[in-house]
DNA sequence: TCCATATTTCGACGATATATGAAATCTGGA
DNA sequence: TCCAGATTTCATATATCGTCGAAATATGGA
C-alpha cells in the first residue's frame, strides 16, 4: 500500500461522524445500510452525510450500490485489512516480546483469529 | 476507547510526514530515535518536525524522554493496540467468513501472531 | 407522463490545520 | 560562568476541511 492512500484512508476516518458511520457499516456486514437509514439513525442532514459518505468512498473504505430508490453502503473489509496491515507491517521488528500484547489485543477484537487458527488444524 | 481519542490518533496519523515518523519509531523499537536523527533522515526542518512530534505525542501515540542533549522519541505500542483494537472491535459481528481474510492479513503483518499462538501449544 | 421518494451536487461561509524562520529554552562541558 | 549543540515555542501566512440549505438528479409506480 502506498503511503498516500494510507493517509487518505486515515484522514477519512479521522472524523467523529465518519468514524461512527464506518463502524456502523462494519457492524452491518455485507448487507450494508441505506444512506437514509444512516442519516436517520445519526440525526444528521442528508447533504452532510452525503459529503462524508463520499469521502469514505473516495478513500476506498466503503462502496455503494443502488437498490431501488435507496443507495446502500457497505464496508470494504479488504481495504480495511490493507490499511491496518500497513500500519502494522513494520511492527515486531525483531522484538516479539514487544508486540505480543498488541497481538493479543487484536485477537481479542477479531474473534475469528482463534477460529482461523484452530479451524485450520 | 473513546471515539474522541480515536479521532485524535487517526488525525495524527493522517499526514504523510507524521505517518512516516510513526512507522520509523515503530520500527526503531524501545530504544527510539532522537528528534535530530529523524529530522536529518527525513530532511525536514526541525521546527516542522517538532510540531508534528508534538501532535503525535499529544495523541498518545509516542512518548519522549531526555537523553543528554537529545530528546528521544518512542512509539507507544499499547496505544497503537488500543486504536487498532477500537477499529476492529465491531468487526466479525456474526460473520467469521467475512473477516477471515482480514485476520490473515493481520497475522501476516504481525509476525508474532504465529509465535503467540503456536508457542502456547 | 407525472408525482413522491431518496440522494447527491452546488455554493458560500466559518473554522481548522500546515509550514517554517527567528528567537527562546535547556543541557553538558570547559 | 560562558559557549555550543539540540529542540521547542512563537508568530504569521496559506491552504484545506466541514456544514448545510436549496436546487438538481435518478428511481419506481400509478
Short mmCIF file of C-alpha atoms (C1' of nucleotides) in Angstrom, two decimals:
data_model
loop_
_atom_site.label_atom_id
_atom_site.label_comp_id
_atom_site.label_asym_id
_atom_site.label_seq_id
_atom_site.Cartn_x
_atom_site.Cartn_y
_atom_site.Cartn_z
CA UNK A 1 0.00 0.00 0.00
CA UNK A 2 1.19 3.47 -0.88
CA UNK A 3 1.60 5.98 1.88
CA UNK A 4 -0.67 8.45 0.10
CA UNK A 5 -3.63 6.09 0.12
CA UNK A 6 -2.96 5.25 3.74
CA UNK A 7 -3.06 8.93 4.58
CA UNK A 8 -6.27 9.37 2.59
CA UNK A 9 -7.92 6.50 4.44
CA UNK A 10 -6.74 7.69 7.83
CA UNK A 11 -7.96 11.21 7.10
CA UNK A 12 -11.33 9.80 6.11
CA UNK A 13 -11.56 8.02 9.45
CA UNK A 14 -10.24 10.96 11.47
CA UNK A 15 -13.67 12.49 11.89
CA UNK A 16 -16.21 11.58 14.55
CA UNK A 17 -19.13 11.39 12.15
CA UNK A 18 -17.32 9.37 9.52
CA UNK A 19 -15.73 7.04 12.04
CA UNK A 20 -19.16 6.36 13.51
CA UNK A 21 -20.60 5.68 10.07
CA UNK A 22 -17.74 3.40 9.16
CA UNK A 23 -18.07 1.35 12.30
CA UNK A 24 -21.81 1.11 11.71
CA UNK A 25 -21.14 -0.28 8.27
CA UNK A 26 -18.50 -2.67 9.55
CA UNK A 27 -21.08 -3.94 12.00
CA UNK A 28 -23.80 -4.10 9.39
CA UNK A 29 -21.90 -6.61 7.32
CA UNK A 30 -22.29 -7.30 3.58
CA UNK A 31 -25.94 -6.26 3.52
CA UNK A 32 -24.94 -2.71 4.33
CA UNK A 33 -27.16 0.24 5.16
CA UNK A 34 -29.04 2.75 3.03
CA UNK A 35 -27.94 6.37 3.25
CA UNK A 36 -31.33 7.38 4.55
CA UNK A 37 -31.20 4.86 7.36
CA UNK A 38 -27.82 6.13 8.44
CA UNK A 39 -28.94 9.76 8.28
CA UNK A 40 -31.95 8.96 10.42
CA UNK A 41 -30.03 6.93 13.00
CA UNK A 42 -27.41 9.63 13.37
CA UNK A 43 -29.79 12.59 13.04
CA UNK A 44 -27.55 14.23 10.51
CA UNK A 45 -28.65 16.30 7.48
CA UNK A 46 -28.63 14.24 4.27
CA UNK A 47 -26.30 16.62 2.50
CA UNK A 48 -23.74 16.49 5.27
CA UNK A 49 -23.91 12.73 5.39
CA UNK A 50 -23.58 12.51 1.64
CA UNK A 51 -20.40 14.54 1.70
CA UNK A 52 -18.92 12.28 4.35
CA UNK A 53 -20.01 9.07 2.65
CA UNK A 54 -18.38 10.40 -0.47
CA UNK A 55 -15.14 10.96 1.37
CA UNK A 56 -15.14 7.44 2.78
CA UNK A 57 -15.97 6.11 -0.64
CA UNK A 58 -13.19 8.03 -2.37
CA UNK A 59 -10.80 6.68 0.23
CA UNK A 60 -11.88 3.19 -0.80
CA UNK A 61 -13.17 2.26 2.64
CA UNK A 62 -16.78 1.77 1.58
CA UNK A 63 -18.70 1.05 -1.61
CA UNK A 64 -22.20 1.89 -2.71
CA UNK A 65 -24.80 0.09 -4.78
CA UNK A 66 -28.20 1.23 -5.87
CA UNK A 67 -31.12 -0.78 -4.55
CA UNK A 68 -34.43 0.56 -5.72
CA UNK A 69 -34.58 4.19 -4.74
CA UNK A 70 -32.03 3.80 -2.00
CA UNK A 71 -28.29 3.76 -2.21
CA UNK A 72 -26.83 1.14 0.05
CA UNK A 73 -23.34 1.47 1.50
CA UNK A 74 -21.08 -1.37 2.57
CA UNK A 75 -17.73 -1.50 4.33
CA UNK A 76 -14.79 -2.76 2.31
CA UNK A 77 -13.17 -5.25 4.61
CA UNK A 78 -10.35 -5.88 2.17
CA UNK A 79 -9.33 -2.25 2.19
CA UNK A 80 -9.60 -2.08 5.96
CA UNK A 81 -7.28 -5.06 6.12
CA UNK A 82 -4.79 -3.35 3.82
CA UNK A 83 -4.78 -0.19 5.90
CA UNK A 84 -4.34 -1.90 9.25
CA UNK A 85 -1.78 -4.22 7.73
CA UNK A 86 0.16 -1.22 6.51
CA UNK A 87 0.19 0.28 9.99
CA UNK A 88 1.39 -2.97 11.50
CA UNK A 89 3.79 -4.11 8.82
CA UNK A 90 6.95 -2.78 10.34
CA UNK A 91 6.00 -3.74 13.84
CA UNK A 92 7.62 -6.56 15.78
CA UNK A 93 10.88 -5.88 14.00
CA UNK A 94 12.98 -8.39 15.84
CA UNK A 95 11.18 -7.97 19.16
CA UNK A 96 8.34 -10.46 19.51
CA UNK A 97 8.04 -9.75 23.22
CA UNK A 98 7.12 -6.13 22.46
CA UNK A 99 4.29 -6.74 20.07
CA UNK A 100 2.94 -9.76 21.90
CA UNK A 101 0.44 -7.62 23.87
CA UNK A 102 -0.50 -5.93 20.63
CA UNK A 103 -1.23 -9.26 19.02
CA UNK A 104 -3.31 -10.27 21.99
CA UNK A 105 -5.35 -7.11 21.83
CA UNK A 106 -6.03 -7.68 18.16
CA UNK A 107 -7.05 -11.27 18.55
CA UNK A 108 -9.37 -10.11 21.29
CA UNK A 109 -11.04 -7.69 18.86
CA UNK A 110 -11.14 -10.02 15.88
CA UNK A 111 -12.76 -13.11 17.27
CA UNK A 112 -12.12 -15.25 14.24
CA UNK A 113 -8.41 -15.12 14.89
CA UNK A 114 -8.98 -18.02 17.20
CA UNK A 115 -11.15 -19.89 14.75
CA UNK A 116 -8.90 -19.14 11.79
CA UNK A 117 -6.03 -20.71 13.64
CA UNK A 118 -7.82 -23.59 15.24
CA UNK A 119 -10.07 -24.31 12.26
CA UNK A 120 -7.06 -24.96 10.05
CA UNK A 121 -5.95 -27.82 12.26
CA UNK B 1 -11.51 3.73 23.96
CA UNK B 2 -13.47 6.92 23.46
CA UNK B 3 -14.29 7.97 19.96
CA UNK B 4 -12.70 11.37 20.51
CA UNK B 5 -9.30 9.92 21.30
CA UNK B 6 -9.59 7.56 18.34
CA UNK B 7 -10.25 10.55 16.09
CA UNK B 8 -7.32 12.41 17.60
CA UNK B 9 -5.00 9.49 16.98
CA UNK B 10 -6.25 8.92 13.44
CA UNK B 11 -5.86 12.62 12.65
CA UNK B 12 -2.31 12.49 13.97
CA UNK B 13 -1.54 9.62 11.62
CA UNK B 14 -3.39 11.15 8.66
CA UNK B 15 -0.36 13.09 7.48
CA UNK B 16 2.43 11.76 5.30
CA UNK B 17 5.21 13.18 7.41
CA UNK B 18 3.78 12.04 10.72
CA UNK B 19 2.84 8.62 9.43
CA UNK B 20 6.39 8.17 8.19
CA UNK B 21 7.80 9.25 11.53
CA UNK B 22 5.46 6.97 13.43
CA UNK B 23 6.38 3.96 11.35
CA UNK B 24 10.06 4.79 11.80
CA UNK B 25 9.55 4.80 15.54
CA UNK B 26 7.55 1.58 15.45
CA UNK B 27 10.46 0.05 13.59
CA UNK B 28 13.02 1.55 15.92
CA UNK B 29 11.63 -0.27 18.93
CA UNK B 30 12.00 0.70 22.60
CA UNK B 31 15.33 2.43 22.05
CA UNK B 32 13.61 5.05 19.95
CA UNK B 33 15.16 7.83 17.90
CA UNK B 34 16.38 11.34 18.75
CA UNK B 35 14.50 14.22 17.14
CA UNK B 36 17.64 15.35 15.39
CA UNK B 37 18.19 11.94 13.83
CA UNK B 38 14.66 11.89 12.49
CA UNK B 39 14.94 15.42 11.12
CA UNK B 40 18.16 14.51 9.35
CA UNK B 41 16.84 11.26 7.89
CA UNK B 42 13.72 12.95 6.59
CA UNK B 43 15.38 16.22 5.58
CA UNK B 44 12.70 18.20 7.35
CA UNK B 45 13.17 21.50 9.23
CA UNK B 46 13.49 20.93 12.98
CA UNK B 47 10.62 23.25 13.79
CA UNK B 48 8.27 21.44 11.45
CA UNK B 49 9.29 18.09 12.85
CA UNK B 50 8.86 19.34 16.38
CA UNK B 51 5.31 20.42 15.68
CA UNK B 52 4.48 17.03 14.23
CA UNK B 53 6.16 15.10 17.01
CA UNK B 54 4.15 17.18 19.42
CA UNK B 55 0.93 16.23 17.67
CA UNK B 56 1.77 12.54 17.79
CA UNK B 57 2.73 12.90 21.41
CA UNK B 58 -0.48 14.69 22.37
CA UNK B 59 -2.41 11.94 20.64
CA UNK B 60 -0.65 9.48 22.92
CA UNK B 61 0.97 7.57 20.09
CA UNK B 62 4.55 8.35 21.08
CA UNK B 63 6.45 9.40 24.19
CA UNK B 64 9.64 11.35 24.67
CA UNK B 65 12.47 11.18 27.16
CA UNK B 66 15.50 13.35 27.54
CA UNK B 67 18.83 11.67 26.99
CA UNK B 68 21.72 14.07 27.34
CA UNK B 69 21.11 16.94 24.99
CA UNK B 70 18.83 14.93 22.77
CA UNK B 71 15.18 14.17 23.15
CA UNK B 72 14.43 10.60 22.21
CA UNK B 73 11.02 9.54 20.94
CA UNK B 74 9.48 6.10 21.20
CA UNK B 75 6.31 4.54 19.81
CA UNK B 76 3.63 3.58 22.30
CA UNK B 77 2.71 0.10 21.26
CA UNK B 78 -0.01 -0.12 23.87
CA UNK B 79 -1.81 2.89 22.47
CA UNK B 80 -1.42 1.61 18.92
CA UNK B 81 -3.01 -1.64 20.08
CA UNK B 82 -5.91 0.25 21.61
CA UNK B 83 -6.51 2.25 18.45
CA UNK B 84 -6.42 -0.70 16.09
CA UNK B 85 -8.47 -2.72 18.52
CA UNK B 86 -11.08 0.00 18.54
CA UNK B 87 -11.28 -0.04 14.76
CA UNK B 88 -11.67 -3.81 14.73
CA UNK B 89 -13.88 -4.28 17.75
CA UNK B 90 -17.17 -4.36 15.96
CA UNK B 91 -15.87 -6.41 13.09
CA UNK B 92 -16.74 -10.04 12.52
CA UNK B 93 -20.14 -9.48 14.07
CA UNK B 94 -21.56 -12.90 13.44
CA UNK B 95 -19.76 -13.42 10.14
CA UNK B 96 -16.42 -15.17 10.66
CA UNK B 97 -16.14 -15.94 6.96
CA UNK B 98 -16.05 -12.22 6.19
CA UNK B 99 -13.25 -11.21 8.49
CA UNK B 100 -11.20 -14.31 7.91
CA UNK B 101 -9.15 -12.62 5.15
CA UNK B 102 -8.73 -9.63 7.43
CA UNK B 103 -7.38 -11.83 10.18
CA UNK B 104 -4.99 -13.44 7.75
CA UNK B 105 -3.70 -10.09 6.56
CA UNK B 106 -3.10 -9.02 10.14
CA UNK B 107 -1.28 -12.15 11.13
CA UNK B 108 0.87 -11.67 8.07
CA UNK B 109 1.81 -8.18 9.26
CA UNK B 110 2.31 -9.04 12.90
CA UNK B 111 4.68 -11.96 12.76
CA UNK B 112 4.41 -12.85 16.39
CA UNK B 113 0.81 -13.84 15.91
CA UNK B 114 2.16 -17.17 14.79
CA UNK B 115 4.54 -17.48 17.71
CA UNK B 116 1.97 -16.30 20.21
CA UNK B 117 -0.40 -18.96 19.00
CA UNK B 118 1.99 -21.78 18.38
CA UNK B 119 4.10 -21.07 21.45
CA UNK B 120 1.12 -21.77 23.69
CA UNK B 121 0.66 -25.25 22.28
"C1'" DT C 1 -46.31 11.17 -18.31
"C1'" DC C 2 -46.38 12.92 -13.68
"C1'" DC C 3 -45.51 12.67 -8.84
"C1'" DA C 4 -43.35 11.38 -4.47
"C1'" DT C 5 -39.19 9.47 -2.53
"C1'" DA C 6 -34.13 9.07 -1.88
"C1'" DT C 7 -29.66 11.15 -2.56
"C1'" DT C 8 -26.45 13.99 -4.48
"C1'" DT C 9 -24.44 18.36 -6.16
"C1'" DC C 10 -23.59 23.22 -5.62
"C1'" DG C 11 -22.24 27.33 -3.25
"C1'" DA C 12 -20.57 30.06 0.41
"C1'" DC C 13 -19.28 30.80 4.91
"C1'" DG C 14 -16.53 29.98 9.07
"C1'" DA C 15 -13.20 27.15 11.30
"C1'" DT C 16 -9.10 24.47 11.48
"C1'" DA C 17 -4.58 22.62 10.01
"C1'" DT C 18 0.21 23.26 7.96
"C1'" DA C 19 4.82 25.08 7.34
"C1'" DT C 20 8.76 27.49 8.74
"C1'" DG C 21 12.18 31.33 10.11
"C1'" DA C 22 13.66 33.56 14.14
"C1'" DA C 23 14.04 33.75 18.93
"C1'" DA C 24 13.91 31.34 23.33
"C1'" DT C 25 14.94 27.30 26.35
"C1'" DC C 26 17.53 23.63 28.20
"C1'" DT C 27 21.76 20.69 28.65
"C1'" DG C 28 26.68 19.34 29.15
"C1'" DG C 29 31.29 20.62 29.39
"C1'" DA C 30 35.44 23.77 29.77
"C1'" DT D 1 30.16 31.47 34.11
"C1'" DC D 2 30.08 31.08 29.25
"C1'" DC D 3 29.55 28.64 24.99
"C1'" DA D 4 27.91 25.34 21.54
"C1'" DG D 5 24.55 21.93 20.46
"C1'" DA D 6 19.64 20.17 20.35
"C1'" DT D 7 14.96 21.16 20.38
"C1'" DT D 8 10.95 23.81 21.18
"C1'" DT D 9 7.96 27.95 21.14
"C1'" DC D 10 6.07 31.84 18.77
"C1'" DA D 11 4.01 34.41 15.07
"C1'" DT D 12 2.20 34.55 10.64
"C1'" DA D 13 0.76 33.46 6.06
"C1'" DT D 14 -1.54 29.91 3.34
"C1'" DA D 15 -4.40 26.20 2.20
"C1'" DT D 16 -7.76 22.83 3.16
"C1'" DC D 17 -11.91 20.98 5.67
"C1'" DG D 18 -16.75 20.90 7.46
"C1'" DT D 19 -21.57 22.27 7.38
"C1'" DC D 20 -25.99 22.65 5.47
"C1'" DG D 21 -29.94 24.90 2.70
"C1'" DA D 22 -31.57 24.92 -1.85
"C1'" DA D 23 -31.69 23.06 -6.27
"C1'" DA D 24 -30.79 19.15 -9.32
"C1'" DT D 25 -30.88 14.17 -10.45
"C1'" DA D 26 -32.44 9.37 -10.54
"C1'" DT D 27 -35.96 5.78 -9.42
"C1'" DG D 28 -40.47 3.32 -9.11
"C1'" DG D 29 -45.24 3.31 -9.58
"C1'" DA D 30 -49.97 4.94 -10.96
#
